[in-house]
Coordinates of C-alpha atoms in Angstrom, one line a residue:
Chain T
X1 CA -124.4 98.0 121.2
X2 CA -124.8 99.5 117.7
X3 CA -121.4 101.3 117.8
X4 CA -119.3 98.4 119.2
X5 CA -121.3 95.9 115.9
X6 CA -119.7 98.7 113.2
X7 CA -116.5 98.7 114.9
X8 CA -116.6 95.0 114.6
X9 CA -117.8 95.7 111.1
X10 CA -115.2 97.8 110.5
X11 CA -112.8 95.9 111.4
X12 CA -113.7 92.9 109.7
X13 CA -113.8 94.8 106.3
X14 CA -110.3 95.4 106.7
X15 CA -109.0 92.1 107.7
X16 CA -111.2 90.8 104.7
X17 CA -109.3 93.5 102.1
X18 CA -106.1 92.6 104.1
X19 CA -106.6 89.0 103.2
X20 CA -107.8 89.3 99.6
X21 CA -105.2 91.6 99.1
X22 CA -102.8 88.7 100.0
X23 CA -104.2 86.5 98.4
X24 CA -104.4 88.3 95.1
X25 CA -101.0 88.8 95.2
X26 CA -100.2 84.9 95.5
X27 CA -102.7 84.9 92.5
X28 CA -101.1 87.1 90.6
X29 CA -97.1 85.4 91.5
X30 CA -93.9 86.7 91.6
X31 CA -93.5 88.7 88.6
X32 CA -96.3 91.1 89.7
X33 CA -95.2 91.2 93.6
X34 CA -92.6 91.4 94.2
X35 CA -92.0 91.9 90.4
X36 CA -93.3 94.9 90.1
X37 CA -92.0 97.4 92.7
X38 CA -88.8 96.0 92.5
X39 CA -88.7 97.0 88.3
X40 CA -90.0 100.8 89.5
X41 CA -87.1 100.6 91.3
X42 CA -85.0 99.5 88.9
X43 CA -83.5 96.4 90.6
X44 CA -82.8 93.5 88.5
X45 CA -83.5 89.7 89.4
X46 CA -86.0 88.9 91.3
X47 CA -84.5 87.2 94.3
X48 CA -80.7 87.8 95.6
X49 CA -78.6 87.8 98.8
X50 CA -79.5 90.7 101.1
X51 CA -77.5 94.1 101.0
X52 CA -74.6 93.4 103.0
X53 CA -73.9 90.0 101.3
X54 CA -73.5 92.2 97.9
X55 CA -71.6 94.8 99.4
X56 CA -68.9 92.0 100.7
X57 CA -68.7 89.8 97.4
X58 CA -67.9 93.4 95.2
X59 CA -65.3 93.8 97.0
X60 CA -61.5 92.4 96.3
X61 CA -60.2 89.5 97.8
X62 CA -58.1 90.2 101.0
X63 CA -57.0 86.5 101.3
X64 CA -55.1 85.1 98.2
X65 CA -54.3 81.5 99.3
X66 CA -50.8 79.7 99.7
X67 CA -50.3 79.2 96.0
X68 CA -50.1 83.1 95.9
X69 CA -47.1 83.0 98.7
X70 CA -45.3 79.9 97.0
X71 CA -44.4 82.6 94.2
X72 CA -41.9 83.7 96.1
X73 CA -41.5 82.1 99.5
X74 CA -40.9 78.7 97.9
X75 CA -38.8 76.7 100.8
X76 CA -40.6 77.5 103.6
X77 CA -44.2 76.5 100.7
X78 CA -43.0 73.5 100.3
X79 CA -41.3 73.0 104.3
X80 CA -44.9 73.5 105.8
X81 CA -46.4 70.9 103.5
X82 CA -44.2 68.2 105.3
X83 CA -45.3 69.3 108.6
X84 CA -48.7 69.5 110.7
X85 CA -49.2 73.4 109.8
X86 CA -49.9 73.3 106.4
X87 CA -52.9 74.9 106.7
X88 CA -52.7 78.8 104.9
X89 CA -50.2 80.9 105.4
X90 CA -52.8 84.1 106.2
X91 CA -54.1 82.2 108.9
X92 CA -51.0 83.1 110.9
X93 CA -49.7 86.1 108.7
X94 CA -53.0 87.7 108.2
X95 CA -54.2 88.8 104.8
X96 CA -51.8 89.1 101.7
X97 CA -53.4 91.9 100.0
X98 CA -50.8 94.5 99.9
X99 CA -48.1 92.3 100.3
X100 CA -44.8 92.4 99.8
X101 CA -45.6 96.5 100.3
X102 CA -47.7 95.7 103.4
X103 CA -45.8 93.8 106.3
X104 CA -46.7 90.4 106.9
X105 CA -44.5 89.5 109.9
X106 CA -45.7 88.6 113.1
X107 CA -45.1 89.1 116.8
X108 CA -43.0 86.4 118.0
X109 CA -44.2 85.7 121.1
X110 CA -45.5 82.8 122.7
X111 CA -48.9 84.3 123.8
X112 CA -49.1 84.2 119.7
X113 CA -49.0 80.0 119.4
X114 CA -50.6 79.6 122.7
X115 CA -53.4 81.4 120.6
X116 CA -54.1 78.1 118.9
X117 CA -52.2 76.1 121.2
X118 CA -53.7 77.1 124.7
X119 CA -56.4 74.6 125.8
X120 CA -59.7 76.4 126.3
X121 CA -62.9 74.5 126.4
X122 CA -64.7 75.4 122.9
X123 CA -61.0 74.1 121.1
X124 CA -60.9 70.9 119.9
X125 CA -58.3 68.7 121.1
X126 CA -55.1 68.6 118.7
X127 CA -52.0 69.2 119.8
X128 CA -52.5 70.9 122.7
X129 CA -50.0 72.2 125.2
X130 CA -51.3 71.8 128.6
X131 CA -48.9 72.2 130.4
X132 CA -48.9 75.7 128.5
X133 CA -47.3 78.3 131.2
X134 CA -44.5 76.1 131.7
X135 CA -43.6 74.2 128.6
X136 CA -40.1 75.2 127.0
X137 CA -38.4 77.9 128.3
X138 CA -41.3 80.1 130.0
X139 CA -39.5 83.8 129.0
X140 CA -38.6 82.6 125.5
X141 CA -40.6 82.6 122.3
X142 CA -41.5 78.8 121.2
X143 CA -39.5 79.3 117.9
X144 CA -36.2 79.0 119.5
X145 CA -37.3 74.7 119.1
X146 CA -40.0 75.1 117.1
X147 CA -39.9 75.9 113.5
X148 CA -43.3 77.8 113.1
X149 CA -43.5 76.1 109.3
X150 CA -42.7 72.7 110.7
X151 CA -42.4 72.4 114.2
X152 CA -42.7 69.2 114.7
X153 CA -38.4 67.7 115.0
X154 CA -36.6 66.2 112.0
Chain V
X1 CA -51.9 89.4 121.7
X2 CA -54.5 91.1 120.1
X3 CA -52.3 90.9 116.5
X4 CA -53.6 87.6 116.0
X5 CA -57.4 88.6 116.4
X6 CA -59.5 90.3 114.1
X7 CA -57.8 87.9 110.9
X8 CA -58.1 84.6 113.0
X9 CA -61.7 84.0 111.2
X10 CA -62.0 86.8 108.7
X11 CA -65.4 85.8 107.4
X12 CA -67.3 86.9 110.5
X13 CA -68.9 90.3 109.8
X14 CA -71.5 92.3 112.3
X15 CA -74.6 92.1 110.1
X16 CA -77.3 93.4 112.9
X17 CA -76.4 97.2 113.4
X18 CA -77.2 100.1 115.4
X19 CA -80.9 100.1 113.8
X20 CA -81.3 96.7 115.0
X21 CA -80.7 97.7 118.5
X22 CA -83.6 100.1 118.3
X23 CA -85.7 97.7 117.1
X24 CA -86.0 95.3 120.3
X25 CA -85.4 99.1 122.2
X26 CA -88.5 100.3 120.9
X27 CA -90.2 96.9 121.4
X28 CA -89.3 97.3 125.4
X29 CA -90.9 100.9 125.7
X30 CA -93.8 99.7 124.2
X31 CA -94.1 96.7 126.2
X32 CA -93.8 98.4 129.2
X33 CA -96.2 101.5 128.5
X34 CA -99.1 98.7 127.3
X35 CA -98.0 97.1 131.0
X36 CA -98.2 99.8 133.0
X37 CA -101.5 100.9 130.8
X38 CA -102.5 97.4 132.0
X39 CA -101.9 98.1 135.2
X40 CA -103.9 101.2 135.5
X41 CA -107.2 99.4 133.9
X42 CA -106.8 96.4 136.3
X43 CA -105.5 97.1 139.4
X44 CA -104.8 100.6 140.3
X45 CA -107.9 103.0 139.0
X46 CA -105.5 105.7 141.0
X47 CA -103.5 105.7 137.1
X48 CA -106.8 106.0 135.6
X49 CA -106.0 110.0 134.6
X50 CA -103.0 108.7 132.4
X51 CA -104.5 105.8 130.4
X52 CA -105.2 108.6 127.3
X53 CA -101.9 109.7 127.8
X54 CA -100.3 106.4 128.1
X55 CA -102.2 105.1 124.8
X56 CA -101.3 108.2 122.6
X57 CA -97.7 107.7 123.9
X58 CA -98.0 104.0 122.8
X59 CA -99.2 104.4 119.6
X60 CA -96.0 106.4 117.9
X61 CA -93.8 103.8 119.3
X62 CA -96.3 101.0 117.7
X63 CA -96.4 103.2 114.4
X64 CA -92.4 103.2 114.1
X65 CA -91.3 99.7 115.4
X66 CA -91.5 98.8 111.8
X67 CA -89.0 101.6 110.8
X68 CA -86.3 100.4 111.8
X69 CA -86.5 97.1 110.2
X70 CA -87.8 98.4 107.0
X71 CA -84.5 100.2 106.7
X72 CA -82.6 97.5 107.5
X73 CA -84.1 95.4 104.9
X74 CA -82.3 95.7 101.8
X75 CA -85.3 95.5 99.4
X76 CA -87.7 97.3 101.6
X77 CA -90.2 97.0 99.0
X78 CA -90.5 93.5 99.5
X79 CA -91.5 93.3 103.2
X80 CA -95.2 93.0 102.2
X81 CA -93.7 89.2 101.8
X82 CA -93.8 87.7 105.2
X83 CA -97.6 88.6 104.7
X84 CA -98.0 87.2 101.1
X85 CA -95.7 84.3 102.0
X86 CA -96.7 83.2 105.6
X87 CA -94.5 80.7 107.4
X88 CA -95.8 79.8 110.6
X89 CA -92.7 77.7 112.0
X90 CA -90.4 80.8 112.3
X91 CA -91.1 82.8 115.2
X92 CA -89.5 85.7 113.5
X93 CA -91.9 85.3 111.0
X94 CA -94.9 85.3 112.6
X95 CA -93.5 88.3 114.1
X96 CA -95.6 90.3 111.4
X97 CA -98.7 88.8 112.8
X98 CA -98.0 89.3 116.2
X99 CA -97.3 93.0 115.1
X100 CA -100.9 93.7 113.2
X101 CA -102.5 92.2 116.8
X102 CA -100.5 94.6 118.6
X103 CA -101.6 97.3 116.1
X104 CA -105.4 96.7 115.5
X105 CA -105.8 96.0 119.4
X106 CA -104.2 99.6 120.0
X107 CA -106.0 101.2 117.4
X108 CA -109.6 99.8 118.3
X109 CA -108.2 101.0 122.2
X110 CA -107.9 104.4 121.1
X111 CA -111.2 104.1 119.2
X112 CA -113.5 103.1 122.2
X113 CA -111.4 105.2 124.9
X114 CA -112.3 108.3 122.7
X115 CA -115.2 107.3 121.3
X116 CA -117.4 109.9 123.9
X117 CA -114.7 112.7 122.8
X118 CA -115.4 112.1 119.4
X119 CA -118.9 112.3 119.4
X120 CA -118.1 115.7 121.6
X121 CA -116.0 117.3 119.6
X122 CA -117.7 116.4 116.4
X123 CA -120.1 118.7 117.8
X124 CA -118.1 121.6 119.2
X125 CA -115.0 121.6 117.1
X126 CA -114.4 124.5 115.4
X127 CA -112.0 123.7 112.8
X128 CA -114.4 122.1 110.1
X129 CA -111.8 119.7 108.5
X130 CA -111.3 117.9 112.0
X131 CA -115.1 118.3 112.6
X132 CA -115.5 116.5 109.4
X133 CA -112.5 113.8 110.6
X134 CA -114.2 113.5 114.3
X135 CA -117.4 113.0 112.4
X136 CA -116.0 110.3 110.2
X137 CA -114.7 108.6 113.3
X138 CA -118.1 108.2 115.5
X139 CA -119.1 106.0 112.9
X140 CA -122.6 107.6 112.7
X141 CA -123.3 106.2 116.2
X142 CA -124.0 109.1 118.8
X143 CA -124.9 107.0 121.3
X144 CA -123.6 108.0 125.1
X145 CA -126.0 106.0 127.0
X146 CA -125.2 105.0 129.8
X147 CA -125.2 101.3 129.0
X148 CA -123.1 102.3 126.2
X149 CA -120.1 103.5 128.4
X150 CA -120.4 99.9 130.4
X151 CA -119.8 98.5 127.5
X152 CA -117.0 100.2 126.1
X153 CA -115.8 99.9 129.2
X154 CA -116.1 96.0 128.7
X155 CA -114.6 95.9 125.0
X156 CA -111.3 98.0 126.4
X157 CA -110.7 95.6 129.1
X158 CA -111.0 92.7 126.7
X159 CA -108.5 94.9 124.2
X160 CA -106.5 95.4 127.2
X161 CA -105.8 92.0 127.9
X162 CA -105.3 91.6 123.9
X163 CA -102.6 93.9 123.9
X164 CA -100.9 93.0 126.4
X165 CA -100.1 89.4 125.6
X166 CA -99.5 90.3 121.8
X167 CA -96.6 93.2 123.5
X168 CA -95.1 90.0 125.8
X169 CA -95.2 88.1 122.1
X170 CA -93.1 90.8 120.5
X171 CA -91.3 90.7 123.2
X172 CA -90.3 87.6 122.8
X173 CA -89.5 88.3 119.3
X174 CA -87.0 90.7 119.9
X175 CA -85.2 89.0 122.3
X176 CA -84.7 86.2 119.5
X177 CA -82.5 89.0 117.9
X178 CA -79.6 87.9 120.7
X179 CA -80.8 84.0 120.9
X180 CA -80.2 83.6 117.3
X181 CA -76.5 84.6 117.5
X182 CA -76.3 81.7 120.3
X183 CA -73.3 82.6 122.2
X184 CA -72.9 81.4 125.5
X185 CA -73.1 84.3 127.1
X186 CA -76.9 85.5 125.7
X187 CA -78.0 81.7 125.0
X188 CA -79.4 81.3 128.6
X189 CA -83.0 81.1 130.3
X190 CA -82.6 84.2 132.1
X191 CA -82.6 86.3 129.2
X192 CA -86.4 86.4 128.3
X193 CA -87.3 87.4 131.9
X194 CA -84.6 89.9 132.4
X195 CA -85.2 91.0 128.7
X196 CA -88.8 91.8 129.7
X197 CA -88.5 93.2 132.9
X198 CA -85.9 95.7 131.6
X199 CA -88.0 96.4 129.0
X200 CA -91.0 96.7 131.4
X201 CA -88.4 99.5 133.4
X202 CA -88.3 101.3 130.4
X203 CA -91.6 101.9 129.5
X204 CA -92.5 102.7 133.1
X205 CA -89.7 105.5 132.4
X206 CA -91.2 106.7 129.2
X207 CA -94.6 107.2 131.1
X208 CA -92.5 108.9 133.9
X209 CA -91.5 111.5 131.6
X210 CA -94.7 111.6 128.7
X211 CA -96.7 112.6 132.0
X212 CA -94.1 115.2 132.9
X213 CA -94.5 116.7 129.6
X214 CA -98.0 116.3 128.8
X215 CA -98.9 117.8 132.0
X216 CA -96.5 120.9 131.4
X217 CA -98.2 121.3 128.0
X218 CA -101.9 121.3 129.1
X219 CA -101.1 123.3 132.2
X220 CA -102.3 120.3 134.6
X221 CA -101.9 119.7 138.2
X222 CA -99.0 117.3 138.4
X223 CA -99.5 114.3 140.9
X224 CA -97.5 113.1 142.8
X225 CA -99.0 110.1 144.0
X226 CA -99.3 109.2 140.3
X227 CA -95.3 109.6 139.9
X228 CA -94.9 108.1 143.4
X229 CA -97.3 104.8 142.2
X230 CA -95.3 104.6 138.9
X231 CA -92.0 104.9 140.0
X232 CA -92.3 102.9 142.3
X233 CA -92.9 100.4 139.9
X234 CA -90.0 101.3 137.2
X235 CA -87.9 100.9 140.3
X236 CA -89.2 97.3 140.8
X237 CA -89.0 96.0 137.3
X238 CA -85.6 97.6 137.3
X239 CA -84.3 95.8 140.5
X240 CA -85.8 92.6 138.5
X241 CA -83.8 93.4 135.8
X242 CA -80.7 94.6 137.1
X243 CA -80.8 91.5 139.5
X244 CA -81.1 89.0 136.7
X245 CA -78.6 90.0 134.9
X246 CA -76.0 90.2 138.0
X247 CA -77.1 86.8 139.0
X248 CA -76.5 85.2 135.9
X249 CA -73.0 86.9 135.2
X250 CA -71.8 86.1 138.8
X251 CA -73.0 82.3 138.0
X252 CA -70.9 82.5 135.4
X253 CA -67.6 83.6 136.9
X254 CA -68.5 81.3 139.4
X255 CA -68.6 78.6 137.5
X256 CA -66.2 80.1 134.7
X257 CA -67.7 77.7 132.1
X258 CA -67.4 78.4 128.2
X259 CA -69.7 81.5 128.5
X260 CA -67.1 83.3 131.0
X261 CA -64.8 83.0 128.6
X262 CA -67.0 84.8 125.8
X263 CA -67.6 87.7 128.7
X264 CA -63.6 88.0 129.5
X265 CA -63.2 87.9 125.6
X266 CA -65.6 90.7 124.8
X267 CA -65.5 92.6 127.9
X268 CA -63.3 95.1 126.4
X269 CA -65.4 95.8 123.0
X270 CA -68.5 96.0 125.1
X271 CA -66.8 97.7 128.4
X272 CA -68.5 100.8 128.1
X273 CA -72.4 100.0 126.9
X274 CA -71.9 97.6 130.2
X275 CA -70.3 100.3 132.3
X276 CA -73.2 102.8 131.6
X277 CA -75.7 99.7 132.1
X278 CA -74.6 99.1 135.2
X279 CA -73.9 102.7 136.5
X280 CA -77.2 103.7 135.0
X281 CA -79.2 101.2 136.4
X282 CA -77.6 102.0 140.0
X283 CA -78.0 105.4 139.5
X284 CA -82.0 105.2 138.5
X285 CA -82.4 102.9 141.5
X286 CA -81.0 105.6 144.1
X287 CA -83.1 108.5 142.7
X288 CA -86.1 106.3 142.2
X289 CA -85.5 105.5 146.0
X290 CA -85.0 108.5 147.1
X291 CA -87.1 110.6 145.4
X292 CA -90.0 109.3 147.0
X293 CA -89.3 111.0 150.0
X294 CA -88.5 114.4 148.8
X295 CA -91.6 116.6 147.0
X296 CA -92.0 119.4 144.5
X297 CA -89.8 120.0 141.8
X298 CA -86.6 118.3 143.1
X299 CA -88.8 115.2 143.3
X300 CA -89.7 116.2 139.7
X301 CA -86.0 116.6 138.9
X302 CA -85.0 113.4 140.3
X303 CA -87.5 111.5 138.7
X304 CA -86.8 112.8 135.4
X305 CA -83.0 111.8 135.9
X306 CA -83.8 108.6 136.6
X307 CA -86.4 108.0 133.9
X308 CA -83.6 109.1 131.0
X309 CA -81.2 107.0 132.8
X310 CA -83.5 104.1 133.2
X311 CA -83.5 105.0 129.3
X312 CA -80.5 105.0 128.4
X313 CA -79.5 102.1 130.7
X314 CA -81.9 100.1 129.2
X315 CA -80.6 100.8 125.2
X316 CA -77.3 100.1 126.5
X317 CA -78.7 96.6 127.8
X318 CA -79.8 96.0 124.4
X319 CA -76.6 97.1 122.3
X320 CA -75.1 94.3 124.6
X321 CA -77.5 92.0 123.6
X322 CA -78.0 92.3 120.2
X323 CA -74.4 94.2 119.3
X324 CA -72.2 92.2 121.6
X325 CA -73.6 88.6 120.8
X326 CA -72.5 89.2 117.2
X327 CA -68.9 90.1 118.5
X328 CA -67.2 87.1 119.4
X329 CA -66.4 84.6 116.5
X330 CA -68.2 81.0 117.9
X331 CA -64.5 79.2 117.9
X332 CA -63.9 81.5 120.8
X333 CA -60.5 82.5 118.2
X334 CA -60.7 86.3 118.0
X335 CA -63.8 88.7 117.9
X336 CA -64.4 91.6 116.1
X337 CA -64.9 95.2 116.8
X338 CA -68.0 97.6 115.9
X339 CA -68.5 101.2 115.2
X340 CA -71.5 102.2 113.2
X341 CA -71.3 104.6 110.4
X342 CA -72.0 108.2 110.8
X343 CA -74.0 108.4 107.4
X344 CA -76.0 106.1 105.2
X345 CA -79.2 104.0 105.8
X346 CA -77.8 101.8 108.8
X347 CA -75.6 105.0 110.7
X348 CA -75.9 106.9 113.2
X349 CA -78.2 109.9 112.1
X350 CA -80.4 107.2 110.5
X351 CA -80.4 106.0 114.0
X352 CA -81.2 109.5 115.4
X353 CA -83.7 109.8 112.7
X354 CA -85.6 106.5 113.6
X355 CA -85.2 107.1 117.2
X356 CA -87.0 110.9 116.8
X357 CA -90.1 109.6 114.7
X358 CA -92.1 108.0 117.7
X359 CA -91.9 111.7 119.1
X360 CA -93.1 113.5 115.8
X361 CA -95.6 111.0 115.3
X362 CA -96.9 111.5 119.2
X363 CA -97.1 115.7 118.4
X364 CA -99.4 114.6 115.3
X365 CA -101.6 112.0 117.2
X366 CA -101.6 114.4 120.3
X367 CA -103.1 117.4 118.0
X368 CA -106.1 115.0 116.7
X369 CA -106.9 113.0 119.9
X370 CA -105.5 115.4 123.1
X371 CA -105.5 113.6 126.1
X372 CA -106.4 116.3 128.1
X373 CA -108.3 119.4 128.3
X374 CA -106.3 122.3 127.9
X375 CA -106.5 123.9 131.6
X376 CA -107.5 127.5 130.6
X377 CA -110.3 126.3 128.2
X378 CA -113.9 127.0 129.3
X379 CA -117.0 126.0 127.7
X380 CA -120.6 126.6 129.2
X381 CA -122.1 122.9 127.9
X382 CA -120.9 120.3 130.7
X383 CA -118.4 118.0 129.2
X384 CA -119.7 114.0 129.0
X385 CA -117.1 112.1 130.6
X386 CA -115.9 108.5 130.3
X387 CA -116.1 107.1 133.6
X388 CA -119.3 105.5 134.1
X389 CA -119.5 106.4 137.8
X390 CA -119.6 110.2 136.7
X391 CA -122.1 109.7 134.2

């Protein structure tokens, strides 16, 4: 019995050093834990996003917004503001950075607006095309009626 | 078609990388050694020769399960924090709780499984550091009464039973890890079980080889009823496993509800962990099969196969889970693609690195608390043994 009492003993000493430990630090407050290791190793602030977070906001901006495209693209800008996809540009071109060096253009195919257009059962329900394999002309891309900037008519 | 994905919605970003996969990997093994180290201390005393070999196998993969996370963290220095602030509502935060259970049960284990060996060898050890070490570790009690193996024999079942629910808890941890992410396809009720009983597979397979090994390196006997007995039941958790996992994705093309859509979506960025799951796990069940009926060292052979199949099978399972839920973007839109790094803290030979530390750790532990007798050893003074019967 006297072995398994100074295991128990034993033991206890160390949850009771693990405890005060912890609650020393909560004593003691941020600046000293985790204040402290976090100066040895030179890291400023003492709370942030984690590493990855960091890494991703350093770098450059791959999507530069419509206002960037209306520089140049002007008519079809201000077209896609009248219609029902006047949401960004890069959503269907992908992102600017790059561009006019990089190409922006797109595969005009119908697979691409049945993308959005498709009904599939997380999608809310706007403008979909259910009868999607047959609507228009089933070998043809949709822009031969639709303009992709305002493809609703007139 | 595929133009349009990756862009569609460009803020989605695989956070959880390959180290994470190791984490709830690791988890498995251990889970399944503690189980099958269960098993030997409650039902079948025929394991009883592996339960040293089973615990200094366990403990390495207990030592490092933290490794992995601490280098995902990005301020490793500040994990001491989920101790100093506690918050008992997250499940992944209690997870360091769980953890210190898991830890302090194995630990006080190994203590009172060796405690007779100690008290031996801090007599006969030559090597006067380790004397003075095996000294320190008696505790100043010398006592191998009788009455005082019963009770050890007592506390170890208790500490058994201990570890064995706090392994199941970090079980359930780890499978949080693809829950969280809460995509159709991993967001079911099936996943705990399956999760477990692969996990349980695996650390049947890890015994399956540590006894291989161990028994190569002290020289012993190996026995094939032990290896029958064992694989018998890696082949069993597997089936579970493998079963669950086949029911649930036939459900779903049956039913082809949102979460067949997430398989079809991903199936091609997660077509070959799946393929080497499902081939693996075929493969293990044949020679686990079959190698029951064969003997010697093709038995050996076979069983050795199927144990690093079972393995890998099983790391593939998890790369699915905690890899492939982070794939698909929750619109169902597009899904991104994932190849870890070769270098740097979350790549690949970080990986290798984390994946080789149980098995340094295990050479360390083995040198200060060897399971067995090495074979060729002989010493005039009769040896005190554990079992009460032979005392």
């Amino acid at each position: 019995m006297k072995h398994v009492t100074r295991a128990l003993l034993l033991f206890v000493f160390i949850v009771l050093v693990f405890i005060s430990a912890i609650f020393t630090l909560r004593a003691l407050g941020e600046e000293y834990y985790p204040g402290i290791p976090d100066s040895l190793l030179g890291i400023k602030g003492l709370y942030g996003y984690d590493r990855n977070e960091k890494v991703i906001i350093r770098n450059e901006p791959d999507f530069l917004g419509k206002e960037y495209c209306k520089n140049c693209h002007e008519e079809i800008y201000e077209k896609s503001l009248k219609g029902k996809h006047d949401f960004e540009c890069e959503t269907c071109h992908g992102a600017g950075r790059g561009h006019p060096d990089k190409d922006l253009s797109v595969e005009n195919t119908r697979d691409f607006c049945l993308n959005c257009h498709k009904p599939v059962i997380a999608r809310p329900d706007f403008s979909l095309v259910y009868d999607w394999e047959t609507h228009g002309y089933p070998d043809k891309p949709c822009t031969v009626c639709h303009d992709p900037h305002h493809p609703w008519f007139g | 078609m595929s133009e349009a994905f990756g862009y569609v919605y460009p803020n989605h970003e695989v956070f959880w990388g390959i180290l994470i996969v190791i984490y709830p990997y690791f988890v498995s093994i251990i889970t399944g050694m503690v189980t099958i180290y269960a098993i030997s201390e409650f039902w079948r005393k025929e394991l009883k020769p592996l339960e040293k070999m089973i615990l200094v196998g366990t403990f390495p993969f207990v030592l490092s399960a933290l490794l992995p996370l601490l280098l995902d963290l990005g301020q490793p220095q500040r994990a001491f924090e989920i101790y100093v602030t506690p918050n008992f509502s997250s499940v992944m935060a209690v997870f360091g709780i769980v953890y210190l259970t898991e830890l302090f049960a194995i630990l006080g284990e190994l203590w009172f499984v060796y405690r007779v060996d100690f008290i031996w060898w801090s007599q006969t050890e030559r090597n006067p550091i380790k004397r003075l070490i095996y000294k320190i570790l008696t505790l100043g009690v010398y006592d191998i009464s009788k009455k005082a193996i019963e009770i050890d024999h007592k506390v170890i079942k208790v500490l058994t039973f201990v570890e064995l629910i706090a392994a199941w808890c970090l079980s359930y941890v780890s499978f949080l890890f693809g829950v969280v992410k809460s995509n159709p396809w991993w967001n079911t009720t099936i996943l705990p079980v399956s999760f477990v009983f692969g996990g349980l597979a695996a650390g049947g397979a890890m015994v399956l080889i540590l006894y291989l090994l161990f028994s190569s390196y002290y020289g012993k006997r190996v026995d094939e009823k032990i290896i029958d007995i064992i694989s018998n039941y890696v082949f069993f958790f597997l089936l579970a496993a493998f079963a669950l996992e086949m029911i649930n994705t036939i459900l779903y093309a049956y039913k082809e509800d949102i979460a067949w859509a997430v398989i079809r979506i991903t199936s091609t960025e997660l077509a070959v962990p799946m393929a080497i799951a499902v081939i693996g796990s075929l493969e293990a069940l044949l020679f686990l099969r079959y190698s029951r009926m064969v003997s010697g060292a093709l038995k050996q052979i076979m069983v050795v196969i199927a144990s690093i199949s079972v393995l890998i099978a099983v790391f593939a399972l998890r790369w699915n889970m905690v890899i492939g839920a982070q794939l698909v973007d929750y619109s169902l839109r597009g899904y991104v693609s994932y190849t870890p790094p070769l270098f740097g803290k979350e790549g690949i030979l970080a990986a290798l690195f984390v994946i080789a530390a149980p098995f340094v750790i295990m050479a360390i532990v083995n040198y200060f608390l060897p399971p067995y007798e090495k074979e060729v050893e002989e010493t005039e003074i009769s040896r005190p043994t554990t079992s009460v019967s032979e005392a």
